[in-house]
CSV table of C-alpha atoms in Angstrom, one decimal:
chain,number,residue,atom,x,y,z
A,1,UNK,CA,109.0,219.0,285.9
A,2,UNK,CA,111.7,221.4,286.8
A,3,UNK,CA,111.9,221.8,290.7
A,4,UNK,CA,113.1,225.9,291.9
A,5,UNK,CA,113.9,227.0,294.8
A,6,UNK,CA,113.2,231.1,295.0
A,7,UNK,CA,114.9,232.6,298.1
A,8,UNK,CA,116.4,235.6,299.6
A,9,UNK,CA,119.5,235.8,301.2
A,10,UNK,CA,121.2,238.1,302.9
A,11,UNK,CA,125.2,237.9,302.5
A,12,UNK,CA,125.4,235.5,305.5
A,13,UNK,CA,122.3,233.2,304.7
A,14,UNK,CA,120.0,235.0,306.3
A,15,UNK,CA,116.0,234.8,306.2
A,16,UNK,CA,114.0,236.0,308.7
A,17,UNK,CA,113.7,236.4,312.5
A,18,UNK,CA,110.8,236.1,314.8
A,19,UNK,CA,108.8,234.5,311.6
A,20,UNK,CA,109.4,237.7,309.7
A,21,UNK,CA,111.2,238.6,306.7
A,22,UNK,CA,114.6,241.0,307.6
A,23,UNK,CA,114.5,244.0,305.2
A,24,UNK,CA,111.6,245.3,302.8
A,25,UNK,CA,112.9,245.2,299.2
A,26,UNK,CA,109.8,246.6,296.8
A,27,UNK,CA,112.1,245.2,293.7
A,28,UNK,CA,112.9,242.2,294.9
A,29,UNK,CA,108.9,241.6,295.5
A,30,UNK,CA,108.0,242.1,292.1
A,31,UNK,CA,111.0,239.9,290.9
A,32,UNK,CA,109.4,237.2,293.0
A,33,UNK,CA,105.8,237.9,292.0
A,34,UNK,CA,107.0,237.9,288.1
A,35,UNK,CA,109.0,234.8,288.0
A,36,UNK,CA,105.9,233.1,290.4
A,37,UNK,CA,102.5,234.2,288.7
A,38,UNK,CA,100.6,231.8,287.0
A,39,UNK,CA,103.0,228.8,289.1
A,40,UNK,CA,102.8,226.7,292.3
A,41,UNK,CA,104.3,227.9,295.1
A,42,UNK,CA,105.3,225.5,297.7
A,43,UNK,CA,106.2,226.5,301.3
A,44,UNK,CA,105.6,225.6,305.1
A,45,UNK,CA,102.7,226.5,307.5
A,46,UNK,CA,105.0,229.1,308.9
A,47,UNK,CA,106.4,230.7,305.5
A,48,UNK,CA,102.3,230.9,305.1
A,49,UNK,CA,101.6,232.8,308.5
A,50,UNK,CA,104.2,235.5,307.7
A,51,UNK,CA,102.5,235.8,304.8
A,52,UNK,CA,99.2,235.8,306.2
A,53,UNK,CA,97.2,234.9,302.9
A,54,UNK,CA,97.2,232.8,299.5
A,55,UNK,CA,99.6,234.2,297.0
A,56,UNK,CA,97.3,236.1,294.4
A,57,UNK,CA,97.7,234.1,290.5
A,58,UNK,CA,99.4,231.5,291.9
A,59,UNK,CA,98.6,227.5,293.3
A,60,UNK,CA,99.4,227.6,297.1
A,61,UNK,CA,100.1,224.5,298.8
A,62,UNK,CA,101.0,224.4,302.4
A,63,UNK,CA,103.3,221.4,303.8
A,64,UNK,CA,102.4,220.8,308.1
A,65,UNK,CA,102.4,218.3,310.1
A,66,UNK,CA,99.0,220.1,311.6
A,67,UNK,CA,95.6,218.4,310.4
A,68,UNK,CA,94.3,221.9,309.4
A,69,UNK,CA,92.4,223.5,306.2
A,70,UNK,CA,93.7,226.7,304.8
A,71,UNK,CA,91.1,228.3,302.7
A,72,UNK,CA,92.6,228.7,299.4
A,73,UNK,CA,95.8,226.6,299.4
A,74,UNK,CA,96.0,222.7,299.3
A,75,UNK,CA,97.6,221.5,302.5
A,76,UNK,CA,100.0,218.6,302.5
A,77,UNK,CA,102.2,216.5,305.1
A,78,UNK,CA,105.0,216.5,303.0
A,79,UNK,CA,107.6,217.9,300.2
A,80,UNK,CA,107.0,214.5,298.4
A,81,UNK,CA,103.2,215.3,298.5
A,82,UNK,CA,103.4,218.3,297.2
A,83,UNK,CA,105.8,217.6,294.3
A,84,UNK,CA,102.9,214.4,293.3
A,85,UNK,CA,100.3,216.9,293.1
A,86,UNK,CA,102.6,218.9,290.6
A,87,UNK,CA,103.7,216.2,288.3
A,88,UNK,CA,102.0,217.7,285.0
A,89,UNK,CA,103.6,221.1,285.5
A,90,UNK,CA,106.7,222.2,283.8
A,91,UNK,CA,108.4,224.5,286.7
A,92,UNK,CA,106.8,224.5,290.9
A,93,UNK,CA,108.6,227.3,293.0
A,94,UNK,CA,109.7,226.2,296.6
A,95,UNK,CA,109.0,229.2,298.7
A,96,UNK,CA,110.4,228.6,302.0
A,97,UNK,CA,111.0,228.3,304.5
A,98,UNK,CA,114.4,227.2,306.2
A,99,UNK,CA,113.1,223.5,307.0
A,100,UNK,CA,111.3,223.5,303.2
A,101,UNK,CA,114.1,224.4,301.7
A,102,UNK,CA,116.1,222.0,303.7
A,103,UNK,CA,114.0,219.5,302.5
A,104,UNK,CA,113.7,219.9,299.0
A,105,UNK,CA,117.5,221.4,298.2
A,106,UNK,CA,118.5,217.6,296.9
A,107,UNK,CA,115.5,217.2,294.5
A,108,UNK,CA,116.1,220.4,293.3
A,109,UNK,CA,117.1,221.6,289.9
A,110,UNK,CA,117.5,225.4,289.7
A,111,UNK,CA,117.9,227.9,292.3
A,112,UNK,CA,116.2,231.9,292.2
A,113,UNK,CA,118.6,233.7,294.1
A,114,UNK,CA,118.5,237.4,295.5
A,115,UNK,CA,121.7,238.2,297.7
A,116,UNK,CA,121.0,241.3,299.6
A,117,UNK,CA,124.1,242.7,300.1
A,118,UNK,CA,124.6,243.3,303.8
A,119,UNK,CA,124.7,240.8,307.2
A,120,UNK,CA,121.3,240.6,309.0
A,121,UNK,CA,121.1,239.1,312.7
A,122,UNK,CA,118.4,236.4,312.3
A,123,UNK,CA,117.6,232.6,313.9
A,124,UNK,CA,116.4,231.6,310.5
A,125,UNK,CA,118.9,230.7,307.5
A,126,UNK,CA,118.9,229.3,303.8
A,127,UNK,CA,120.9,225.9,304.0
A,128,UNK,CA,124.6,226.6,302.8
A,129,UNK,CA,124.8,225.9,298.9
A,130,UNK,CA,127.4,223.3,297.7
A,131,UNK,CA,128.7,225.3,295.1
A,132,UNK,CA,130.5,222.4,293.0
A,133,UNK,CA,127.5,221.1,292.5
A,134,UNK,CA,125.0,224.4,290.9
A,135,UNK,CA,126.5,226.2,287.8
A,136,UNK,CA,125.5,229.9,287.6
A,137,UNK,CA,123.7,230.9,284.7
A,138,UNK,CA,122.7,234.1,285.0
A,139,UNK,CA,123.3,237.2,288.0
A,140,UNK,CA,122.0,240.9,287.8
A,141,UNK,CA,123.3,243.0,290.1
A,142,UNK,CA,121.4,246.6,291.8
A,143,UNK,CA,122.4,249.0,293.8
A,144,UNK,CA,120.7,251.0,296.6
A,145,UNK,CA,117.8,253.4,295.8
A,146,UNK,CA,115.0,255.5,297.7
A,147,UNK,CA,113.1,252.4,297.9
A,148,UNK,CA,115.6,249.5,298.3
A,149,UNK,CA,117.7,250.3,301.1
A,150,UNK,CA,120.5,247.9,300.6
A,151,UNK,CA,122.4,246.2,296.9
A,152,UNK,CA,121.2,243.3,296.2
A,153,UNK,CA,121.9,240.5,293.1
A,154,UNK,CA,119.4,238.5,291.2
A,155,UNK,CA,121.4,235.2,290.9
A,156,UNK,CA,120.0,231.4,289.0
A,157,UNK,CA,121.7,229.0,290.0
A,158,UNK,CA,121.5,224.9,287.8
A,159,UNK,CA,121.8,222.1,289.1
A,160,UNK,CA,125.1,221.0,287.1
C-alpha cells in the first residue's frame, strides 16, 4: 500500500485559519478531486468540519479522539487505525489536517503537493518537509487566471 499525503501549501506552509481553507483555487479542487476519486481519504474530525460532508466517490474515514458516528465515513482513534482498515488498497490519500499530517509524514511514501505562490497569515501549517529525504518526481507550474487568483505548482514528491 502506498501511503500519500495530498496538501496545499502556501509559500510559507500555510493551511488554513480559523478551521478554514485560505484562498479558493477552482483548479486546484479538481486536481484534488481527480487524483482522490475512487480512493480513501484520511483526515481529522476538524479537516471533516470544514468540509462539512463526506467526500463524494471516495472512502472517508475520520481519525478523533471523540466517541462519535459520522454518517458516511468510518471513524477511527487513530492514523494506525486507519491505515489497518486500508491494507488491501494500493494508494490511501492523507487529507489533513496539520496534526494528521504531522502524524503520518514518517509512514509516508509520496507527497501531492500544490504550492500556491504567495504568503497567507494562518495558525494552521503543513509540517516543514525534510527535503534530503523526498526526491521530486514530477512539478507543473500555473499562473494566475480569472478564476485562480494567485500561481500555484502541482508538485509529487517520493519518499527517496
Amino acid at each position: 500500500m502506498t501511503i500519500s499525503i495530498i496538501v496545499a501549501t502556501a509559500e510559507n506552509n500555510a493551511i488554513g485559519k480559523n478551521n478554514q481553507l485560505l484562498w479558493h483555487m477552482p483548479n486546484d479542487l479538481k486536481h484534488f478531486k481527480d487524483i482522490t476519486s475512487g480512493r480513501t481519504i484520511i483526515m481529522g474530525r476538524k479537516t471533516f468540519d470544514s468540509v462539512g460532508k463526506p467526500l463524494p466517490k471516495r472512502r472517508n474515514i475520520v481519525v478523533t479522539r471523540q466517541d462519535i458516528e459520522i454518517p458516511g465515513c468510518e471513524v477511527v482513534r487513530s492514523i494506525d487505525e486507519a491505515l489497518n482498515l486500508c491494507k488491501s488498497e494500493d494508494e490511501v490519500f492523507i487529507g489533513g489536517g496539520a496534526e494528521i499530517y504531522r502524524q503520518a509524514m514518517d509512514k509516508t511514501d509520496r507527497i501531492y503537493l500544490t504550492v500556491v505562490h504567495h504568503q497567507f497569515d494562518a495558525d494552521t501549517f503543513f509540517p516543514e518537509i525534510d527535503h534530503s529525504l523526498w526526491h521530486e518526481v514530477s512539478r507543473e507550474r500555473h499562473e494566475a487566471d480569472e478564476k485562480n487568483p494567485y500561481p500555484y505548482s502541482y508538485i509529487t514528491l517520493e519518499r527517496r
